[in-house]
CSV table of C-alpha atoms in Angstrom, one decimal:
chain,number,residue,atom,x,y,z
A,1,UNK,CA,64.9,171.2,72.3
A,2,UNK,CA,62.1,170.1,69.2
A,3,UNK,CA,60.0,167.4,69.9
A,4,UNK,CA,57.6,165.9,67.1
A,5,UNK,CA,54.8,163.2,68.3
A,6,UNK,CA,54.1,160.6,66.0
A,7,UNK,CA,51.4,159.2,68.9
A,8,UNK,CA,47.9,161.4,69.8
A,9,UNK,CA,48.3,159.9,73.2
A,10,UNK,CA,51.9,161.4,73.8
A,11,UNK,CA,50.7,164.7,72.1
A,12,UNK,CA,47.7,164.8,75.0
A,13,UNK,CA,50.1,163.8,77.9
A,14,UNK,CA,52.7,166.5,76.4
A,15,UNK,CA,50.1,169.1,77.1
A,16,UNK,CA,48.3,167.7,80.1
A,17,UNK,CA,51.8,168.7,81.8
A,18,UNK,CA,51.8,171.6,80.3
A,19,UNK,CA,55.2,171.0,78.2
A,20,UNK,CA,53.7,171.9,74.6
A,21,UNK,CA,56.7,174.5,74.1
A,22,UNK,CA,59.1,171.6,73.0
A,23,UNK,CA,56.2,170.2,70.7
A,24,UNK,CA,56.8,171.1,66.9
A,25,UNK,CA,54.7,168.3,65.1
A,26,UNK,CA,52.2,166.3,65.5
A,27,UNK,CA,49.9,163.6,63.5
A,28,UNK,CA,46.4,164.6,62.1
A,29,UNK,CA,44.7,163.0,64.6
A,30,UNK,CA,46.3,164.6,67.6
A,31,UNK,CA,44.0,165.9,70.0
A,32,UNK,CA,42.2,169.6,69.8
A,33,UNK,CA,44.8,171.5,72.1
A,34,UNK,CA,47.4,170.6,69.1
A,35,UNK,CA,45.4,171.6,65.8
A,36,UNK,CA,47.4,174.6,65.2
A,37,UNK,CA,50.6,172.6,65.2
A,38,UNK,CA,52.2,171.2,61.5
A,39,UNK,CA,50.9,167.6,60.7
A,40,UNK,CA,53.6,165.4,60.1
A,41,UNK,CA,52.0,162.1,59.8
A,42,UNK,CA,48.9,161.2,57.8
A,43,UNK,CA,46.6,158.4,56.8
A,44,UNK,CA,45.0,156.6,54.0
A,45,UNK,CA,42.0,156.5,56.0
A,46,UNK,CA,42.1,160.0,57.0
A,47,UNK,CA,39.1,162.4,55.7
A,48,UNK,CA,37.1,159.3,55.1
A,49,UNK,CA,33.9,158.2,56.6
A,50,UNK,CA,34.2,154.3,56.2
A,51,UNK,CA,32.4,151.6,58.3
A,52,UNK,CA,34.0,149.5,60.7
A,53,UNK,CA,33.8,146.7,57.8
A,54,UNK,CA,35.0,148.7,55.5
A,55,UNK,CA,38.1,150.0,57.8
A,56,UNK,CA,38.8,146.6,58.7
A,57,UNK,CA,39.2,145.1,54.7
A,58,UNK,CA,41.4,148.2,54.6
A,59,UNK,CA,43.6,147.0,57.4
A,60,UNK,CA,43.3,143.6,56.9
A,61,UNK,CA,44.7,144.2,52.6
A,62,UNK,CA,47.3,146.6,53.4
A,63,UNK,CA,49.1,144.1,56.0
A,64,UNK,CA,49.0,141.7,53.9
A,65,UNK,CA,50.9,142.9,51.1
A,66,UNK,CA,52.8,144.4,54.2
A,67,UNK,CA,52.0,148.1,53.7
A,68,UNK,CA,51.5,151.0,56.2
A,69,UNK,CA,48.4,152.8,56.5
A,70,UNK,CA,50.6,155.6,57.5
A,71,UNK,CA,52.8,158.1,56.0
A,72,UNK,CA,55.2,160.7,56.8
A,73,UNK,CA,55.4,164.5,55.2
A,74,UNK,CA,59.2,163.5,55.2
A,75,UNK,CA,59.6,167.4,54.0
A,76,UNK,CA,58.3,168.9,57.2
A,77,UNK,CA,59.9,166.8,59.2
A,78,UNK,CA,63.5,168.0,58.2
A,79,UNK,CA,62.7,171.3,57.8
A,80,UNK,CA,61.5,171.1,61.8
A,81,UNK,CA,64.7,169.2,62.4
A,82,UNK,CA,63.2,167.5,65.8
A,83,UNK,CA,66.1,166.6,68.7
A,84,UNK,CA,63.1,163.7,69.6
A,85,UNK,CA,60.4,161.3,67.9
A,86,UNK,CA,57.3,159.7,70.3
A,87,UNK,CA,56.4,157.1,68.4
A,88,UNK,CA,54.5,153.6,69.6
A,89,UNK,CA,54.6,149.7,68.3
A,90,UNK,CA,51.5,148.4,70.0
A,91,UNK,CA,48.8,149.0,67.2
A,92,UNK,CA,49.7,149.3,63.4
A,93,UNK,CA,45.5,150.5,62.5
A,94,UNK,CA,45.5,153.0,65.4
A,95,UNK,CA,49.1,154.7,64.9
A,96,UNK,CA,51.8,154.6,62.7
A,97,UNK,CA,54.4,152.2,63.8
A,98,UNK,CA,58.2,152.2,65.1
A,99,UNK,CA,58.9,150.4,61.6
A,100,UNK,CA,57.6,153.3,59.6
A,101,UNK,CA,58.8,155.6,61.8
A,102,UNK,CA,62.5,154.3,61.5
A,103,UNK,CA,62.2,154.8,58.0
A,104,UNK,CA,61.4,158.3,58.2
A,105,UNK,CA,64.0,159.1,60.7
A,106,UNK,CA,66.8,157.6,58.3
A,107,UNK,CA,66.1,159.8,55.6
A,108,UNK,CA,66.7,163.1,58.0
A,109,UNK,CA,70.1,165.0,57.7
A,110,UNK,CA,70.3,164.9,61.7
A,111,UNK,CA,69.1,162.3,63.7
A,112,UNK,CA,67.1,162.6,66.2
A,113,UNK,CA,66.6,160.6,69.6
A,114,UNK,CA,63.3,157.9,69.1
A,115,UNK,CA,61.8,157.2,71.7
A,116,UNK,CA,59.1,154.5,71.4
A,117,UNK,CA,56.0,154.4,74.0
A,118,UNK,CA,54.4,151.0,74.2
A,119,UNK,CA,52.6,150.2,77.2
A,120,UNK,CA,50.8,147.0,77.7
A,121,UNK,CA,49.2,147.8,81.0
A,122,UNK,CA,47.4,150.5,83.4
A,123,UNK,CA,50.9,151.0,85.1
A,124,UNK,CA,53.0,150.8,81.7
A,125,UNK,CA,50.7,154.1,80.9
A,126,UNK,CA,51.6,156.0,84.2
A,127,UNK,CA,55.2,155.6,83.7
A,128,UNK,CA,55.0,156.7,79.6
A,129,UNK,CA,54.1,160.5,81.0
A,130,UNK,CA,57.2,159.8,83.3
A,131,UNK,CA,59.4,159.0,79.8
A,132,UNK,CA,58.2,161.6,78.1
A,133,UNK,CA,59.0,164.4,80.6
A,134,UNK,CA,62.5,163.0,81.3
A,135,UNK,CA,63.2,162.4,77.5
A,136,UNK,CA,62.2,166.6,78.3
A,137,UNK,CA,64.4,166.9,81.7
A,138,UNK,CA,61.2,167.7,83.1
A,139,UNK,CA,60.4,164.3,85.2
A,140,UNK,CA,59.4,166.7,88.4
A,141,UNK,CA,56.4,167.8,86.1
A,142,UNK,CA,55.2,164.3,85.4
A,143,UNK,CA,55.6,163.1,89.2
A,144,UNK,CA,53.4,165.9,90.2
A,145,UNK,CA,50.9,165.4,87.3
A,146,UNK,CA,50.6,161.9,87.8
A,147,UNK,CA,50.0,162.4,91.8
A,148,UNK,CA,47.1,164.5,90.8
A,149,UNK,CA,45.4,161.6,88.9
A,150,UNK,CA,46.6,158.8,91.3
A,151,UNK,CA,44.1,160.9,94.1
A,152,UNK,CA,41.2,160.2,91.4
A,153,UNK,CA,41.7,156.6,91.0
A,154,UNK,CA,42.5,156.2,94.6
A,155,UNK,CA,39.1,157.6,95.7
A,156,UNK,CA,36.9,155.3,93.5
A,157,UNK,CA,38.4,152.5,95.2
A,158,UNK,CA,37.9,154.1,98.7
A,159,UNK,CA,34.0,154.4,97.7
A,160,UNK,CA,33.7,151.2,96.1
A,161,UNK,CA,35.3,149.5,99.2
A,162,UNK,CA,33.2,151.9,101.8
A,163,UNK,CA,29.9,151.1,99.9
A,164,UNK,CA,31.3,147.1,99.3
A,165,UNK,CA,30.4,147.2,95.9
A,166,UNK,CA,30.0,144.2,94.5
A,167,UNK,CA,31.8,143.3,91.1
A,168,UNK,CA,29.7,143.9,87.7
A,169,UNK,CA,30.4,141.4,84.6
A,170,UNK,CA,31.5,143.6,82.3
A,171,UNK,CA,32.2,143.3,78.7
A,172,UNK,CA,33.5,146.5,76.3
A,173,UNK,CA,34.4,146.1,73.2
A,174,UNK,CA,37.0,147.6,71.0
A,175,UNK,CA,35.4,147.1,67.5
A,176,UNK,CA,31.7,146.3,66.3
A,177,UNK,CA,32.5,144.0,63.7
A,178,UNK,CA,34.0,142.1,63.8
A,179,UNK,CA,33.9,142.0,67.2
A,180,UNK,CA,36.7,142.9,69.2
A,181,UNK,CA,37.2,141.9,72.9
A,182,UNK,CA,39.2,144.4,75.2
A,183,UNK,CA,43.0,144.6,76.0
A,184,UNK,CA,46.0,146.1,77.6
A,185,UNK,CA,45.5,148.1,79.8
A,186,UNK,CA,41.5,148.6,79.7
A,187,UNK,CA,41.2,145.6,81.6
A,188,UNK,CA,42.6,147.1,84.3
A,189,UNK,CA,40.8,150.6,83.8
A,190,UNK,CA,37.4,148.1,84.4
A,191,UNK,CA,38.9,146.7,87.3
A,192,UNK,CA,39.6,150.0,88.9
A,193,UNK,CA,36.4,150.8,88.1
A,194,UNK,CA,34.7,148.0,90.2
A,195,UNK,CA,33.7,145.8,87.0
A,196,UNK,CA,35.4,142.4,85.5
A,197,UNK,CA,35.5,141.5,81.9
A,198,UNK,CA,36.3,137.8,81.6
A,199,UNK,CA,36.4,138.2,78.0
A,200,UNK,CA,39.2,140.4,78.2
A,201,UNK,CA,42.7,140.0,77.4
A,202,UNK,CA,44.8,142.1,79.9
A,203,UNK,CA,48.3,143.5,78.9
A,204,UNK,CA,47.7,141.9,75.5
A,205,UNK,CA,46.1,142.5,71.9
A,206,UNK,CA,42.5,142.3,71.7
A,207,UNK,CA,41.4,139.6,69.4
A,208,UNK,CA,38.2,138.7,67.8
A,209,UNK,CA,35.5,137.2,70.0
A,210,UNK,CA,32.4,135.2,69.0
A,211,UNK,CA,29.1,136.2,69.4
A,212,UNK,CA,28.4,133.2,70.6
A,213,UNK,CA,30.4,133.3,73.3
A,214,UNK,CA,29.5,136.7,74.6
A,215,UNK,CA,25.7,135.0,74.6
A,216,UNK,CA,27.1,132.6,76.8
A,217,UNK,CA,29.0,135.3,78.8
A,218,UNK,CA,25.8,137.5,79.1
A,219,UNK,CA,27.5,140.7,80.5
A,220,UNK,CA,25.3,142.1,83.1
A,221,UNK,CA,27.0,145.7,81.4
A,222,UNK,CA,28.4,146.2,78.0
A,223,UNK,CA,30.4,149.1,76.7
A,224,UNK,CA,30.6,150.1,73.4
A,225,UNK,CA,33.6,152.2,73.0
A,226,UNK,CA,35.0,151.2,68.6
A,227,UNK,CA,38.6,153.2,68.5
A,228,UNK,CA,38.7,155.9,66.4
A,229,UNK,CA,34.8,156.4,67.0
A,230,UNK,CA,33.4,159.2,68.9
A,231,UNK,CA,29.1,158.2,70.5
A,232,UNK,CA,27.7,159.2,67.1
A,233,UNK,CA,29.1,157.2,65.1
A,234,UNK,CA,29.1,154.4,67.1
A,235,UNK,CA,25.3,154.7,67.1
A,236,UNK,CA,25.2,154.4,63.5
A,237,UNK,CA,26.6,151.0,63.6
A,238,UNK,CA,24.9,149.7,66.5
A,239,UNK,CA,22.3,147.8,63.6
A,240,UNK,CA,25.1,145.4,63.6
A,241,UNK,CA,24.8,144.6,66.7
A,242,UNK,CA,21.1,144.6,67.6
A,243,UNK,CA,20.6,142.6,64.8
A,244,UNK,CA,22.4,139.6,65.9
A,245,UNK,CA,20.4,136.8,67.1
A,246,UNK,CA,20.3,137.0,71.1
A,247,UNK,CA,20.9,140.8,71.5
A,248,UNK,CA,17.5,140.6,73.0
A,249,UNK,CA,18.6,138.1,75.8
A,250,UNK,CA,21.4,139.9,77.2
A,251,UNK,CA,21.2,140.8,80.6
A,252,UNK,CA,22.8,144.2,79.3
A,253,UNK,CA,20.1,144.7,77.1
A,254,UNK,CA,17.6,143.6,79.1
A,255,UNK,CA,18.2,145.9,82.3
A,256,UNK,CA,19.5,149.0,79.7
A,257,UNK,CA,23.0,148.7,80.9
A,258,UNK,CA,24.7,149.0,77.5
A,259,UNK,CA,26.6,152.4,77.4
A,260,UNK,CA,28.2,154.1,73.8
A,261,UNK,CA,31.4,155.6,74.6
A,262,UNK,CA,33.9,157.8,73.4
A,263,UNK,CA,36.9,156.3,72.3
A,264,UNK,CA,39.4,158.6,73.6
A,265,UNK,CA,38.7,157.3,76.8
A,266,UNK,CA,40.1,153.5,76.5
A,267,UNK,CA,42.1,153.1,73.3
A,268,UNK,CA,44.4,156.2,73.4
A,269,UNK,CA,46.3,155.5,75.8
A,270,UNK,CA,47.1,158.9,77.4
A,271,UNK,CA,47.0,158.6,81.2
A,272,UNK,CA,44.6,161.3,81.6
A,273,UNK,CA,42.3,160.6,79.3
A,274,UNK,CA,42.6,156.6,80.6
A,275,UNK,CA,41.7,158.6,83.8
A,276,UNK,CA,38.9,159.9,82.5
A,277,UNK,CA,37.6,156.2,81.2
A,278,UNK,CA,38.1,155.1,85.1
A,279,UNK,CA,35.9,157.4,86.1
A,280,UNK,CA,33.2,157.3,83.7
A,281,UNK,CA,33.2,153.6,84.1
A,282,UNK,CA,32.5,153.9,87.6
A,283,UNK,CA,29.6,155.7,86.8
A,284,UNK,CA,28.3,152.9,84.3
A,285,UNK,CA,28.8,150.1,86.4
A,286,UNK,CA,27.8,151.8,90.6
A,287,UNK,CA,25.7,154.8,89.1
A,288,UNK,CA,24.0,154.3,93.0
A,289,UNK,CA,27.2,155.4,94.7
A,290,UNK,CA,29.2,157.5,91.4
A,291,UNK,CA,27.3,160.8,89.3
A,292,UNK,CA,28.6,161.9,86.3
A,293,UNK,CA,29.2,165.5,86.7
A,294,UNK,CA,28.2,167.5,83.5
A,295,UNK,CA,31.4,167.1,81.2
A,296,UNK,CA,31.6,163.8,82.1
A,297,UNK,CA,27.8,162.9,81.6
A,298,UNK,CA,29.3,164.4,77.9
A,299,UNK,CA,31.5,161.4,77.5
A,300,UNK,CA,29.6,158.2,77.4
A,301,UNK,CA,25.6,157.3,76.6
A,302,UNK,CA,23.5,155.0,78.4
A,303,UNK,CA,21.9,153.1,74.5
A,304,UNK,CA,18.8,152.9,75.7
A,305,UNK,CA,18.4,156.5,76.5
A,306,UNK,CA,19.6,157.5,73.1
A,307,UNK,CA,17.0,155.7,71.0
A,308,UNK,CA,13.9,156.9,73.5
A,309,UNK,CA,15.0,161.0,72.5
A,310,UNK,CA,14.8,160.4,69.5
């Protein structure tokens, strides 16, 4: 069987189970364990260094004259001749779409099996590593796998009740500007993490959100996590947000509890990367009861920190 992933996060959960000898293509911005394999989807964006302005006039032109920022190496793709597509509809900036992706597949000689992976929530993402290892006849591997990772989320909860943590006012956002709120299923990552974001919007699109309203909001903890962005760049943008009027008066800001994080973590939704987020956000939120061992103290930046080594 030939698989080709049109989504990173199904590229990641492919290998997390250790199934990567069905895998035969991948996108550009599939994760490191898949940089030898052929890229079959590109970007317009891709190469490029733009700001989060800039990426968002991008967007915001090409969908309205209804274009794609995406595009398939329609060549490569027959000559690998997949038996099954991963592909995704949930976000047309982050990944190509099932639209685009249907247009691909209709040019191929044989056509293969799409099967499109669009969580909205937490739950939604444990069951996409059970799709993709039955669309594999592997679902044995994925019930194991996901067993592994339900033991890590089930013993943050077991601390947070045994220490009776109390809930932290969380905000993270998706984008720096304009702002994004959170969705899908990172409100519910927070939540397992012993946090609530009230600005959220769980098992739905983020949206924009008002700066005004976040004043009024005043997160006691706020994580920076723009997709696509790894810490770096985020820092190089944070201007835009420290410049606002207020950024002073949050309680965030005024207690350093406003963490840079790496996107990978929240907005690719692979289940053990989204793992990964859970437990680094326990570590932002109760750093009295969780430590960040050394790769995970890798992951995410307390802001404060950052600007006192340089």
């Amino acid at each position: 069987m030939k698989v080709v992933s049109f989504l990173p996060a199904a590229t990641k959960m492919i290998y997390d189970m250790g199934l990567q000898e069905y895998l035969h293509g991948v996108t550009f911005e599939c994760p490191k364990e898949a940089a030898d394999q052929p890229k079959v989807v590109h970007c317009i964006l891709e190469g490029k260094n733009y700001s989060s302005i800039e990426i968002d006039r991008i967007f915001s032109a090409s969908k309205a004259q209804g274009k794609s920022l995406y595009w398939v190496d329609d060549e490569l793709l027959e000559s690998i001749s997949p038996d099954v597509v991963f592909t995704q509809d949930i976000c047309e900036v982050c990944n190509i779409d099932t639209v685009c992706t249907e247009t691909a597949v209709m040019k191929l000689s044989k056509t293969p099996t799409l099967v499109p992976l669009s969580p909205n929530n937490l739950q939604d993402v444990f069951e996409c590593a059970i799709t993709i290892a039955r669309a594999l006849g592997k679902e044995e591997v994925a019930l194991n796998y996901l067993a592994t990772l339900q033991r890590k989320t089930d013993y943050i909860l077991d601390q947070l009740r045994a220490n009776r943590a109390p809930l932290k006012r969380i905000m993270l956002m998706e984008w720096i500007e304009p702002i994004y709120n959170c969705g899908h299923w990172i409100p519910f990552q927070i939540a397992a993490a012993g946090g609530v974001d009230m600005l959220s919007n769980p098992a739905g699109d983020s949206i924009v959100t008002p700066w005004e309203k976040i004043l009024k909001y005043n997160p006691e903890v706020l994580v920076i996590a723009p997709c696509g962005f790894d810490q770096k760049r985020s820092l190089e943008e944070m201007v835009l947000l420290t410049s606002k009027p207020g950024w002073g008066n949050l309680e965030a800001v005024k207690n350093n509890q406003v963490y840079i994080a790496d996107f990978d973590m929240f907005t690719q939704p692979s289940i053990g990367t989204l793992v990964e987020g859970i437990e680094a956000l326990a570590c932002m939120f109760h750093p009295d009861i969780f430590k960040a061992d050394k790769n995970m103290a890798k992951k995410f930046i307390n802001y404060a920190q950052s600007l006192q080594s340089v």
